[in-house]
Coordinates of C-alpha atoms (C1' of nucleotides) in Angstrom, one line a residue:
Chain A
X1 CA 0.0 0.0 0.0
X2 CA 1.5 3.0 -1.0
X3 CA -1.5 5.7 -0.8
X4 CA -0.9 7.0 2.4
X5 CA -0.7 10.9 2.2
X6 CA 2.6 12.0 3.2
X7 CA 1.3 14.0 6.3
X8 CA 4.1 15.1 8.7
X9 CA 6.6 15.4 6.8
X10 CA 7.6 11.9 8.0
X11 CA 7.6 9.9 4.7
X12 CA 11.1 8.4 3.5
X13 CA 12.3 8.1 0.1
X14 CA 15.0 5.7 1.3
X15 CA 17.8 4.0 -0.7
X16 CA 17.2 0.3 -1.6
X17 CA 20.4 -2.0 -1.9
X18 CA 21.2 -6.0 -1.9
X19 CA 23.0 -7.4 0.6
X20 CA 24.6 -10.9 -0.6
X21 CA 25.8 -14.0 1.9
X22 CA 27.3 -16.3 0.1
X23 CA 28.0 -19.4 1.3
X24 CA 30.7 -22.1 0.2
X25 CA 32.2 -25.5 1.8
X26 CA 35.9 -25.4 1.5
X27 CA 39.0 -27.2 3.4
X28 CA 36.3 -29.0 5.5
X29 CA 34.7 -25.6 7.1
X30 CA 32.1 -23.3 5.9
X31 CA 33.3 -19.9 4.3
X32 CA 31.6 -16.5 3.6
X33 CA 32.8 -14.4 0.6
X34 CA 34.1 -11.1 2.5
X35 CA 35.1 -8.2 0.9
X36 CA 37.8 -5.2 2.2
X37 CA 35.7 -1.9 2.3
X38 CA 37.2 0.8 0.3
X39 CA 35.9 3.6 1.2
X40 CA 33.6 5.4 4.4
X41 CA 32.2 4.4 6.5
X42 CA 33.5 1.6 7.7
X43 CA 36.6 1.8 5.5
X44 CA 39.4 -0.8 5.4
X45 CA 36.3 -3.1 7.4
X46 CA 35.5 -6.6 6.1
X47 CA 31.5 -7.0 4.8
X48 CA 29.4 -9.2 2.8
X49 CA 28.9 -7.8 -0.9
X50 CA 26.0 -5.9 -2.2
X51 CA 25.1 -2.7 -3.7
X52 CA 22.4 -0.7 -5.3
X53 CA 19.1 -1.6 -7.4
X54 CA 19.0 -0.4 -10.7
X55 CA 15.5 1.2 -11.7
X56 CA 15.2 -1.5 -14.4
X57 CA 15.5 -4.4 -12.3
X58 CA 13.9 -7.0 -9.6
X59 CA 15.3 -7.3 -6.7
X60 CA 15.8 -10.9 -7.7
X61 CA 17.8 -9.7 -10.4
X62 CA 19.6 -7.1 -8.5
X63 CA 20.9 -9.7 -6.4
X64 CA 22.0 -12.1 -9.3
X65 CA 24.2 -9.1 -10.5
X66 CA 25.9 -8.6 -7.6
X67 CA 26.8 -12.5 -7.6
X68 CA 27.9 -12.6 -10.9
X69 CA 29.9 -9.4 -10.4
X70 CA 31.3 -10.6 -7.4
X71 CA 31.7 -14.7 -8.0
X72 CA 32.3 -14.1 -11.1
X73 CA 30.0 -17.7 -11.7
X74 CA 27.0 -18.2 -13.7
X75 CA 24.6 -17.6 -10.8
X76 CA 22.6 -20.1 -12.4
X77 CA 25.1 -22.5 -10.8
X78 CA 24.1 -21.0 -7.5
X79 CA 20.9 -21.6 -4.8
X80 CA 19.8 -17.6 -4.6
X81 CA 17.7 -16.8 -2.4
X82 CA 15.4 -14.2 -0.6
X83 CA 16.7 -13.7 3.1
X84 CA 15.1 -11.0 4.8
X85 CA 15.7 -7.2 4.9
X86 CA 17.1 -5.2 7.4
X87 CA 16.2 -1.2 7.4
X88 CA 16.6 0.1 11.2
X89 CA 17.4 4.2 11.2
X90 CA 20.9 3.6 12.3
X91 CA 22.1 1.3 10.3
X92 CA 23.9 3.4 7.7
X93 CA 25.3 6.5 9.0
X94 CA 24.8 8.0 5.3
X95 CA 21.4 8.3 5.5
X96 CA 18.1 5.7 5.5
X97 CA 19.2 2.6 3.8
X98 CA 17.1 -0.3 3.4
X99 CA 18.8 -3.6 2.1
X100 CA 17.4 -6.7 1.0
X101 CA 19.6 -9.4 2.1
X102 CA 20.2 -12.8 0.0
X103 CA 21.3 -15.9 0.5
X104 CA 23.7 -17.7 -1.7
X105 CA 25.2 -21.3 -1.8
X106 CA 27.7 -22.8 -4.1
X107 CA 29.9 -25.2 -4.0
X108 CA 34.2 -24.7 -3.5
X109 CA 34.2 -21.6 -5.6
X110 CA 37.1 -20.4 -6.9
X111 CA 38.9 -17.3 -4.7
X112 CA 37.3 -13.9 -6.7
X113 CA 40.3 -11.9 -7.3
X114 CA 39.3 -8.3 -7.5
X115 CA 36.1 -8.5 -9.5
X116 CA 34.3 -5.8 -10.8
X117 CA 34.8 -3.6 -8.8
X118 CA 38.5 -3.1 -7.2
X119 CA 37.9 -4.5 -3.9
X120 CA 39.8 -7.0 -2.5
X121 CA 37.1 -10.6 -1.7
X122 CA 37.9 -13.4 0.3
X123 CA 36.6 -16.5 1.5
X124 CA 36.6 -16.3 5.4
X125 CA 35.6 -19.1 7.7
X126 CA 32.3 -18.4 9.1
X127 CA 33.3 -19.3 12.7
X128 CA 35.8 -17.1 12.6
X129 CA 33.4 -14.0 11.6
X130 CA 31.4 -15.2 14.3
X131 CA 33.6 -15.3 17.1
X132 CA 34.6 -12.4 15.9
X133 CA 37.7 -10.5 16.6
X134 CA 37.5 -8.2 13.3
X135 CA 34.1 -6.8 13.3
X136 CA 31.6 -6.6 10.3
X137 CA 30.8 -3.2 8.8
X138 CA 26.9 -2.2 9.3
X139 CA 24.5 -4.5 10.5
X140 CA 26.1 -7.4 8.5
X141 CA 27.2 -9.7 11.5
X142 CA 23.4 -9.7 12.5
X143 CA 22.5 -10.5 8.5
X144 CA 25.0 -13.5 8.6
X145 CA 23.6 -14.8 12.0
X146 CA 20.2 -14.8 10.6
X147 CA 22.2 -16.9 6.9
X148 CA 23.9 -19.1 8.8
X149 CA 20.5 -20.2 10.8
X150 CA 18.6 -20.0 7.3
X151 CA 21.2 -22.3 6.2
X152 CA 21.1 -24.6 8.8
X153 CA 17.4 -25.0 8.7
X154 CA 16.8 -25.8 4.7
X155 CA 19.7 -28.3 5.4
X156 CA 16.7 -30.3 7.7
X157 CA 13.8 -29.7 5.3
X158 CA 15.0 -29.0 1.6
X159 CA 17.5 -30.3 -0.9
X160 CA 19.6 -27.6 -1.0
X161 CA 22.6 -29.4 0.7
X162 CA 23.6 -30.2 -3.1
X163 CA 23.9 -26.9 -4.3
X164 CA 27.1 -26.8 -1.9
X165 CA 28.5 -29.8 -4.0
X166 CA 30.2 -29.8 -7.4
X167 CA 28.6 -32.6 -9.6
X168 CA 28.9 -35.0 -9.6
X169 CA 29.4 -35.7 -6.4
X170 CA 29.3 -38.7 -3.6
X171 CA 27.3 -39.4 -0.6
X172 CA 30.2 -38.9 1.9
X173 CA 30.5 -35.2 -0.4
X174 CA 27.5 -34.3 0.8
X175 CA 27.3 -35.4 4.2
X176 CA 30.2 -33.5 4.8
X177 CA 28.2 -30.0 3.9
X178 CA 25.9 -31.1 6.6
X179 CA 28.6 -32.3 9.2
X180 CA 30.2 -28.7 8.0
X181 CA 27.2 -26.2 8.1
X182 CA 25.5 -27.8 11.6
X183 CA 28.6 -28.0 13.1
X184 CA 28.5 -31.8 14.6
X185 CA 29.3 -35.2 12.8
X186 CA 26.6 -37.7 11.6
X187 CA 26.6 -41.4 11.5
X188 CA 27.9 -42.2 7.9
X189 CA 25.4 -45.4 7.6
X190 CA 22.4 -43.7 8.5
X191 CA 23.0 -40.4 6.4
X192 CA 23.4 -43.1 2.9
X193 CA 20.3 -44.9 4.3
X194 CA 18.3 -41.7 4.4
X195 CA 19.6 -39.9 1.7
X196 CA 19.8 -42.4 -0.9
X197 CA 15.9 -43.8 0.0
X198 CA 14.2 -40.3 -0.3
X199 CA 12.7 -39.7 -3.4
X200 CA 14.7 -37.9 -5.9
X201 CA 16.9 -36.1 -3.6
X202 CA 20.1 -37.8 -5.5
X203 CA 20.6 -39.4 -9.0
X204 CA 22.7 -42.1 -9.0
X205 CA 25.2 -41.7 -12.3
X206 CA 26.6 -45.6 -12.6
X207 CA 30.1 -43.8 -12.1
X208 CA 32.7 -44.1 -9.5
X209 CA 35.2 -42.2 -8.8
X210 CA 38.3 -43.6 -7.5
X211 CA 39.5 -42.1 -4.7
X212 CA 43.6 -42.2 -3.4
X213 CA 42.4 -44.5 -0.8
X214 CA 39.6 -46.6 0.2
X215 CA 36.2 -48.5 -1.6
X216 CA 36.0 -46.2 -4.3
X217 CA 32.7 -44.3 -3.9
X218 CA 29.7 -44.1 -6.3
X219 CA 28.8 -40.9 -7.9
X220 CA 25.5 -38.9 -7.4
X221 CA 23.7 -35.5 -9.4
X222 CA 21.3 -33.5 -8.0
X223 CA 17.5 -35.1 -8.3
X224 CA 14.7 -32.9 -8.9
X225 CA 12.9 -33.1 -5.1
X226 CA 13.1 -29.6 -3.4
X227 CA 12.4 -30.9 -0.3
X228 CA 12.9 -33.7 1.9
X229 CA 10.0 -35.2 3.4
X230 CA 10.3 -36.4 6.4
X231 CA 13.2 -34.1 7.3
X232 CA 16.4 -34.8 7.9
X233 CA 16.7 -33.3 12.2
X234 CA 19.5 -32.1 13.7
X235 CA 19.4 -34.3 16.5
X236 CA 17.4 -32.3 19.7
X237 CA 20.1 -32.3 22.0
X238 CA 22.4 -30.9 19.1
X239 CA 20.8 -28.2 18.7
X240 CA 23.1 -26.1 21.7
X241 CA 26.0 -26.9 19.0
X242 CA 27.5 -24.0 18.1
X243 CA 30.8 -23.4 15.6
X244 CA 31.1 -24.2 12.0
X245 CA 34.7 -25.2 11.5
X246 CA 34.8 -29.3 10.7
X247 CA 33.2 -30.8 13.5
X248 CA 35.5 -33.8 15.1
X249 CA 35.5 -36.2 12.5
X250 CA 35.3 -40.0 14.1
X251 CA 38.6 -41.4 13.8
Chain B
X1 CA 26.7 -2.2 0.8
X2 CA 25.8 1.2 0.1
X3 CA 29.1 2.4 -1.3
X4 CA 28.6 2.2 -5.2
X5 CA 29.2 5.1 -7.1
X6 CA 25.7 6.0 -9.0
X7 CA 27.0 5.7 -11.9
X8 CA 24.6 6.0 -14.9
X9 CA 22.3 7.5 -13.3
X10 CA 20.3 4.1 -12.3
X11 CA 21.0 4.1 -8.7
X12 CA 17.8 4.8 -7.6
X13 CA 15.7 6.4 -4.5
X14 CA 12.6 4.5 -4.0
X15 CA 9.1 4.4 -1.6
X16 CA 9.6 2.1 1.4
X17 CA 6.5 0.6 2.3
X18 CA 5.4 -2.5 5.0
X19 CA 2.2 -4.3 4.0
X20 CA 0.7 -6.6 6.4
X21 CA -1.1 -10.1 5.3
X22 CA -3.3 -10.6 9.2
X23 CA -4.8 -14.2 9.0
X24 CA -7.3 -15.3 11.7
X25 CA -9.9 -18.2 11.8
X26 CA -13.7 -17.0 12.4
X27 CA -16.5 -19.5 11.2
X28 CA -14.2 -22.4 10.9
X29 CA -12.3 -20.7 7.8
X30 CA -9.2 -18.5 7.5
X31 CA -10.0 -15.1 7.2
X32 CA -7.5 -12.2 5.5
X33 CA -7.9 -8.4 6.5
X34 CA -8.6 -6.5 3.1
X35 CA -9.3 -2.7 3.0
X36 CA -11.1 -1.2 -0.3
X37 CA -8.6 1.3 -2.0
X38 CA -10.3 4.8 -1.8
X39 CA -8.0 6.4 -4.1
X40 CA -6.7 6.0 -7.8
X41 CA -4.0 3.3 -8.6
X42 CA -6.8 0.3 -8.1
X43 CA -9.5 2.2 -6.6
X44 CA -12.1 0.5 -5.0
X45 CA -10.3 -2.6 -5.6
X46 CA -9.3 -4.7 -2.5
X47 CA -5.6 -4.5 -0.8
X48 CA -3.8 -6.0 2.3
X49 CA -3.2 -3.2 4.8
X50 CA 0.3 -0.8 4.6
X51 CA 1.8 2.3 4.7
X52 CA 4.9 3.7 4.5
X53 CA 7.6 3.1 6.6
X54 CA 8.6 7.0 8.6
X55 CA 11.9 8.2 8.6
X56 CA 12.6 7.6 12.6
X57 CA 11.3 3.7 12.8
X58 CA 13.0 0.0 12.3
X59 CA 10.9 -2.1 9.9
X60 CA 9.5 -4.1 12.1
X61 CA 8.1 -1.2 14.3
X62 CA 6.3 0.3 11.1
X63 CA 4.5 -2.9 10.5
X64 CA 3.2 -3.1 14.5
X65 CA 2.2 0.4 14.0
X66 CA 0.1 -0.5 10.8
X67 CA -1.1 -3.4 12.1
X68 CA -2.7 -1.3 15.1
X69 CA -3.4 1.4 13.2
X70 CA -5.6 -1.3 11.2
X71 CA -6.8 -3.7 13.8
X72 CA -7.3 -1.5 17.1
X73 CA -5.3 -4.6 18.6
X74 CA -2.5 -4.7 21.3
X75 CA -0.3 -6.2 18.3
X76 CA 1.5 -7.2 21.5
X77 CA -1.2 -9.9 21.8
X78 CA -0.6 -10.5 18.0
X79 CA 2.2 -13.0 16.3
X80 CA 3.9 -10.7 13.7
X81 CA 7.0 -11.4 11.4
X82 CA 8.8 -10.1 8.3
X83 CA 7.2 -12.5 5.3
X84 CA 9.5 -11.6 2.4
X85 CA 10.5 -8.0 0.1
X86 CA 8.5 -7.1 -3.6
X87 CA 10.1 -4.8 -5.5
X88 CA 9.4 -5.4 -9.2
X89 CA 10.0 -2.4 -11.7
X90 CA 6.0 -2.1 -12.4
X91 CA 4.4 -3.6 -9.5
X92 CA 3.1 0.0 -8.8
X93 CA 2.6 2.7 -11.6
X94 CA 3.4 5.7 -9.6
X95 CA 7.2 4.7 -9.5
X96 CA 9.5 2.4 -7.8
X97 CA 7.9 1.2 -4.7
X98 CA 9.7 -1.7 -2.6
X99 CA 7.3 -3.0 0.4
X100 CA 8.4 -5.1 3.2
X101 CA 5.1 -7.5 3.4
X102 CA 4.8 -9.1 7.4
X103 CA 2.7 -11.7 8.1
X104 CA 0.1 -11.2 11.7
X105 CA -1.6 -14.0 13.2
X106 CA -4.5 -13.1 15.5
X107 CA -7.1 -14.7 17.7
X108 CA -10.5 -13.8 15.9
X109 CA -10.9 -9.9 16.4
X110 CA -13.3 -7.7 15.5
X111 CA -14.4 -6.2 12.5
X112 CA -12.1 -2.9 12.3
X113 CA -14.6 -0.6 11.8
X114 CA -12.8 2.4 9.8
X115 CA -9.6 2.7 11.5
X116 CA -7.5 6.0 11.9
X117 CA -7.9 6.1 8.1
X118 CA -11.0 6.4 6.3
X119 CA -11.0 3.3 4.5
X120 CA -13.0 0.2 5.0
X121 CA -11.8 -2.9 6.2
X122 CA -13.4 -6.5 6.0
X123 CA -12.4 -9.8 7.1
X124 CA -12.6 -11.8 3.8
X125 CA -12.2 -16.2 4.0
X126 CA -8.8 -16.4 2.1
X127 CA -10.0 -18.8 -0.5
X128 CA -13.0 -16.7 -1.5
X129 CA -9.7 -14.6 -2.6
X130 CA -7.6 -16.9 -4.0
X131 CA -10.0 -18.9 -6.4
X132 CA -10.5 -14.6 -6.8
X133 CA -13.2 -13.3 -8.8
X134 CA -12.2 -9.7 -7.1
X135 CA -8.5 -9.4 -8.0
X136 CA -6.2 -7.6 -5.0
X137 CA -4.7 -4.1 -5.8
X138 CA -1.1 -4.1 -7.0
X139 CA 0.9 -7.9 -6.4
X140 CA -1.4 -8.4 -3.1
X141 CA -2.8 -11.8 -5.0
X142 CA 1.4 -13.0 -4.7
X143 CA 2.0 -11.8 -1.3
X144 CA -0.9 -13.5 0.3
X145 CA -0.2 -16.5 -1.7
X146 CA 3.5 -16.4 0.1
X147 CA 1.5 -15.7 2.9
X148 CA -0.2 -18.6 3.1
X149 CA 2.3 -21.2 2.4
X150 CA 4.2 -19.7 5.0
X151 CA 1.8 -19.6 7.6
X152 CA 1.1 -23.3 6.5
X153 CA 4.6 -24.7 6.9
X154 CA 5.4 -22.9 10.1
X155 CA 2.5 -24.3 12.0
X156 CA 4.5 -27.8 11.1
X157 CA 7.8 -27.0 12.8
X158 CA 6.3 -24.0 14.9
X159 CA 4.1 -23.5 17.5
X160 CA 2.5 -20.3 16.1
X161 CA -0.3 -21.8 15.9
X162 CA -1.3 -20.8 19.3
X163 CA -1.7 -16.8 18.3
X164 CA -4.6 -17.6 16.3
X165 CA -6.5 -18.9 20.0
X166 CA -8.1 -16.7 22.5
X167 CA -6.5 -18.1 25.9
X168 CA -8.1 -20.0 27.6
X169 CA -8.5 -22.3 24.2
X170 CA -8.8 -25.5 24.2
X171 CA -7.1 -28.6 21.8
X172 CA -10.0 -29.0 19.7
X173 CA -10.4 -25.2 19.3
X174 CA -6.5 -25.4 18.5
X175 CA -6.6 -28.6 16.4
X176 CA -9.7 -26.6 14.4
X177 CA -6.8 -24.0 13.2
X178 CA -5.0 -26.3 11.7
X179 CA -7.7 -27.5 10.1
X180 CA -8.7 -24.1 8.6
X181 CA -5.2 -23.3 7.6
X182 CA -4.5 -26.6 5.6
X183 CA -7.3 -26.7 4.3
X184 CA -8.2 -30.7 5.7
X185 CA -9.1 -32.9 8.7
X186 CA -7.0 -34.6 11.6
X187 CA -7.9 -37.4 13.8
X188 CA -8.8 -35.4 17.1
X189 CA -7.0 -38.5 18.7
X190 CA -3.5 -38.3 17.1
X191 CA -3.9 -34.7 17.3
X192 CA -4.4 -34.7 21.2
X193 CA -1.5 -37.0 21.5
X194 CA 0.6 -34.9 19.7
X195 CA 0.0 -31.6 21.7
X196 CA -0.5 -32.6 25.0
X197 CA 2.9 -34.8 24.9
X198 CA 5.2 -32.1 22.8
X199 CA 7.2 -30.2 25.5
X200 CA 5.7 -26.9 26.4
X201 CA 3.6 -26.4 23.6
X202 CA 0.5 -26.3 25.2
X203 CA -0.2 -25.7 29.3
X204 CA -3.3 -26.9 31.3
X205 CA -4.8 -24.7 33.4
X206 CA -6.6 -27.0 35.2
X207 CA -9.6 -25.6 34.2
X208 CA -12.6 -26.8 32.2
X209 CA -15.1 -25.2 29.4
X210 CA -18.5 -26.6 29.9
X211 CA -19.8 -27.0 26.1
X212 CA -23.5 -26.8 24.9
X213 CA -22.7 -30.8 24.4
X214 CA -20.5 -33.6 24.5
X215 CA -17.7 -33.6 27.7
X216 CA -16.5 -30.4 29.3
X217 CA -13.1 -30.0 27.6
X218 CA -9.9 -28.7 29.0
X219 CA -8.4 -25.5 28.7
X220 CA -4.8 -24.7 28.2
X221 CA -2.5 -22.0 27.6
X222 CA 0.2 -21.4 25.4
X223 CA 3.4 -22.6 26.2
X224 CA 6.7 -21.5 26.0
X225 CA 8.1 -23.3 23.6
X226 CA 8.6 -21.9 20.0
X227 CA 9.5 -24.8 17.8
X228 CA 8.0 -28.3 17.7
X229 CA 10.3 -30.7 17.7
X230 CA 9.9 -33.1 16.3
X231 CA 6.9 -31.6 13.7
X232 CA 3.5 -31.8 13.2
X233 CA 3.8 -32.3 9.2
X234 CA 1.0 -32.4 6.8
X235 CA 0.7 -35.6 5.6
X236 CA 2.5 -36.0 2.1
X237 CA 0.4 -37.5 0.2
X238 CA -2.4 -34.2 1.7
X239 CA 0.4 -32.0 0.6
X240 CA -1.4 -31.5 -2.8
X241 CA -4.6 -30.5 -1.0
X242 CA -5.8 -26.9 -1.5
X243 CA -8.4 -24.4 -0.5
X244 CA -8.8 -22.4 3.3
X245 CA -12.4 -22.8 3.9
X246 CA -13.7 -25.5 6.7
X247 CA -12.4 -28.6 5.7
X248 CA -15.0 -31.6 5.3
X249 CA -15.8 -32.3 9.2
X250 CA -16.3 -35.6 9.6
X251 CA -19.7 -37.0 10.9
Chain C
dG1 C1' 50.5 -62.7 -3.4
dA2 C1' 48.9 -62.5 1.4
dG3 C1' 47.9 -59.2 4.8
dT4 C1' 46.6 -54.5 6.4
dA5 C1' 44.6 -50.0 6.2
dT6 C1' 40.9 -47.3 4.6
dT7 C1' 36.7 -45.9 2.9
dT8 C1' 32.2 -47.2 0.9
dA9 C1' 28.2 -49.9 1.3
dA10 C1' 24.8 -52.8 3.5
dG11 C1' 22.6 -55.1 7.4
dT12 C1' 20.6 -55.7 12.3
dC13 C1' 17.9 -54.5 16.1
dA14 C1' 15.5 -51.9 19.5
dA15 C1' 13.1 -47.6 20.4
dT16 C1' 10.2 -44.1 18.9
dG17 C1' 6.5 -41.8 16.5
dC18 C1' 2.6 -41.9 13.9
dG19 C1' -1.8 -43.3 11.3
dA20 C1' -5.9 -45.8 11.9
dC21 C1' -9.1 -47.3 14.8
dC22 C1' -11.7 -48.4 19.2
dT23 C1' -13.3 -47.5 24.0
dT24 C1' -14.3 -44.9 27.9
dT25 C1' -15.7 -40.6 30.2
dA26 C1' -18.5 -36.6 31.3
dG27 C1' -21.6 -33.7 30.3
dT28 C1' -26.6 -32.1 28.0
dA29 C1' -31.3 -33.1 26.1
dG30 C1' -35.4 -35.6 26.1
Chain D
dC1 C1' -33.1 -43.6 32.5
dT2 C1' -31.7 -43.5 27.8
dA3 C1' -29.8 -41.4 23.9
dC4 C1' -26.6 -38.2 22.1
dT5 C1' -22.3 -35.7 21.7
dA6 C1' -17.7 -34.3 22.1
dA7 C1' -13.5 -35.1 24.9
dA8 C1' -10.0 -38.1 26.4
dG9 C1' -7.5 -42.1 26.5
dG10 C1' -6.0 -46.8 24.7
dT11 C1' -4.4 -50.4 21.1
dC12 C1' -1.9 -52.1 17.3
dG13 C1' 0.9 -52.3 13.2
dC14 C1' 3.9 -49.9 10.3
dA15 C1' 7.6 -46.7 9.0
dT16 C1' 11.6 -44.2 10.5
dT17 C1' 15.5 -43.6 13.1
dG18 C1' 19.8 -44.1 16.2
dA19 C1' 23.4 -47.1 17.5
dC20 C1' 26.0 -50.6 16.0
dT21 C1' 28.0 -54.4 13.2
dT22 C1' 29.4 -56.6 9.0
dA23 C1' 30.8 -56.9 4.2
dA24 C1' 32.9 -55.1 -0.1
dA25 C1' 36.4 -52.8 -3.0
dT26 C1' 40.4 -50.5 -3.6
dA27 C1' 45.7 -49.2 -2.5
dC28 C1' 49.7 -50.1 -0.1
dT29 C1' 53.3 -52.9 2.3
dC30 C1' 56.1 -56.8 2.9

DNA sequence: GAGTATTTAAGTCAATGCGACCTTTAGTAG
DNA sequence: CTACTAAAGGTCGCATTGACTTAAATACTC
């Protein structure tokens, strides 16, 4: 609704940007594409990329930009989604800013050197962030709190785990990205026995792949479920875990 | 990120908005709060509730202001969260507008009789909407669709459910909202089961609600619990049932 | 080539949760 | 007192899951 006369004075044309957390499994832990600030406020801080709609555009698209400009990947590769937006008075000392944050999940991407624009991007491990000795600019360690739960939860009810894997990929591929993202190991048995029995979650491709060591393992693409039904719980009393480095792998 | 040069000239400054979807159940279907537009885009047609967000307010406090504005209701008594952002190019043709839609679920409350506005405002069953002869102003017809599938899935894994009951309530009264809102029956036995035994979803008061007929039945209040653990899903093969209205009771 | 290490894959079994269905309880109406 | 109604509680079988064990397939070592 938008007819509301603008009595008092009070009315804000504000500016509208996209906020992206992007999200990729790498060296066993679960990184966030940072990039270096460049300018004020917050110069020389770390934050998650974004920048401004374009008058042409969805805010869908807007935020498929940015990851293009910024993974430089085809963002078709990439689960994009809506997160939620975030537009409290204070939360850009320039003036009123509203952003619309996304969330983005890929698998081992490769490191974005400089895109775009000339800011410096690196993967960082989330935990890190998050126990967080270098602060995020703006209201962004709030936006990847909210990710990294949004993340956590589609793992339970959705298929999305895959988009974190490279295809094809194997069973013990993927229930890494769980083990990674919630932060606690899973029995190995049970996760094939779950995975592999849902409908259309994963394709089997005949393949193998042979590995350095070990049974070699056979090879899986995406299936076309979205969602997993019945979920796949993080356990109750795991819920208190906390930390997204590799959890402690069963020897 | 707020930091791009504007370039082009395409950056641009747009309307902030919050529109609120507020469901509640009155004669055993799922009503939607619609106002009839009294000026020109749409008039006359009907719209969710809004307004635009003021220049000294988060987000979330516009839409509790809206929603009292529009209901006359403590929205402290009310469940209220951020649904999702719509921002297409043309979805209004007076410029760029983005709206932050919330969603508000409410015990059944009265017919807002012309709130601070002069506009009327009308409870309206959801699926008289939906199956809609009487289109909604702008992209309302999207937003309450997102509406409704998220109020459907979080009474699985939620126990939101609750802010749609007048305390005291009691289970039937509560097992009759998820009835509305899916749109089909549940055995009042595994329903009982499944709410009396979850952890503080649901606390007896000890008292009892003598009925016109049948047993006096127990009243409870909501507990403190926010998630269901483990959830109360729709069954899968139901998943492809559809409409809002009072679902076949059986005999 | 036999044995070991390692990882994948499959199987067992008890406990839990749930759908379907039935029985009992506590009130009102006649 | 009897019929009726809705609440509340119980039973039983099936599917899923967690914990655990066993088998299979490869590389490496001696």
């Amino acid at each position: 609704m938008t007819d509301k006369p603008k009595r008092e004075g009070r009315v804000l044309p504000a500016v509208v940007t996209v906020d992206l957390v992007i999200f990729t499994v790498r060296d066993d832990a679960l990184h966030v594409l940072l990039i270096e600030r460049g300018k004020e406020p917050f110069l020389g801080s770390l934050a998650i990329p974004g920048g401004h709609v374009r008058d042409n555009e969805t805010l869908d698209e807007a935020a498929g930009r940015e990851l293009s400009e910024e993974t430089q990947i085809d963002s078709e590769q990439l689960h994009l989604e809506q997160l939620h937006s975030y537009g409290a008075p204070g939360r850009d000392p320039r003036g009123r800013v509203i952003t619309v944050a996304y969330l983005a999940l890929g698998p081992n991407l490769p490191t974005p050197m400089a895109g775009t624009d000339a800011k410096a991007a690196y993967w960082v491990p989330v935990d890190s962030v998050l126990s967080g000795h270098n602060k995020l600019a703006f209201d962004h360690a709030d936006i990847l709190g909210d990710a990294l739960e949004r993340a956590r939860s589609k793992l339970e009810y959705t298929t999305v785990a895959t988009a974190f894997c490279a295809e094809p990929f194997t069973v013990s591929e993927l229930r890494r990205v769980y083990e990674v993202v919630w932060g606690f190991p899973l029995d190995p048995s049970n996760f094939r026995r779950k995975v592999t029995r849902a409908a259309s979650f994963i394709e089997p491709t005949g393949e193998r792949r042979i590995a350095e060591t070990g049974r070699p393992a056979a090879l899986y693409t995406r299936g076309k479920a979205q969602f997993l039904s019945p979920p796949l719980l993080r356990s109750i009393d795991a819920t208190a875990a906390q930390g997204t480095t590799a959890p402690p792998v069963q020897q």
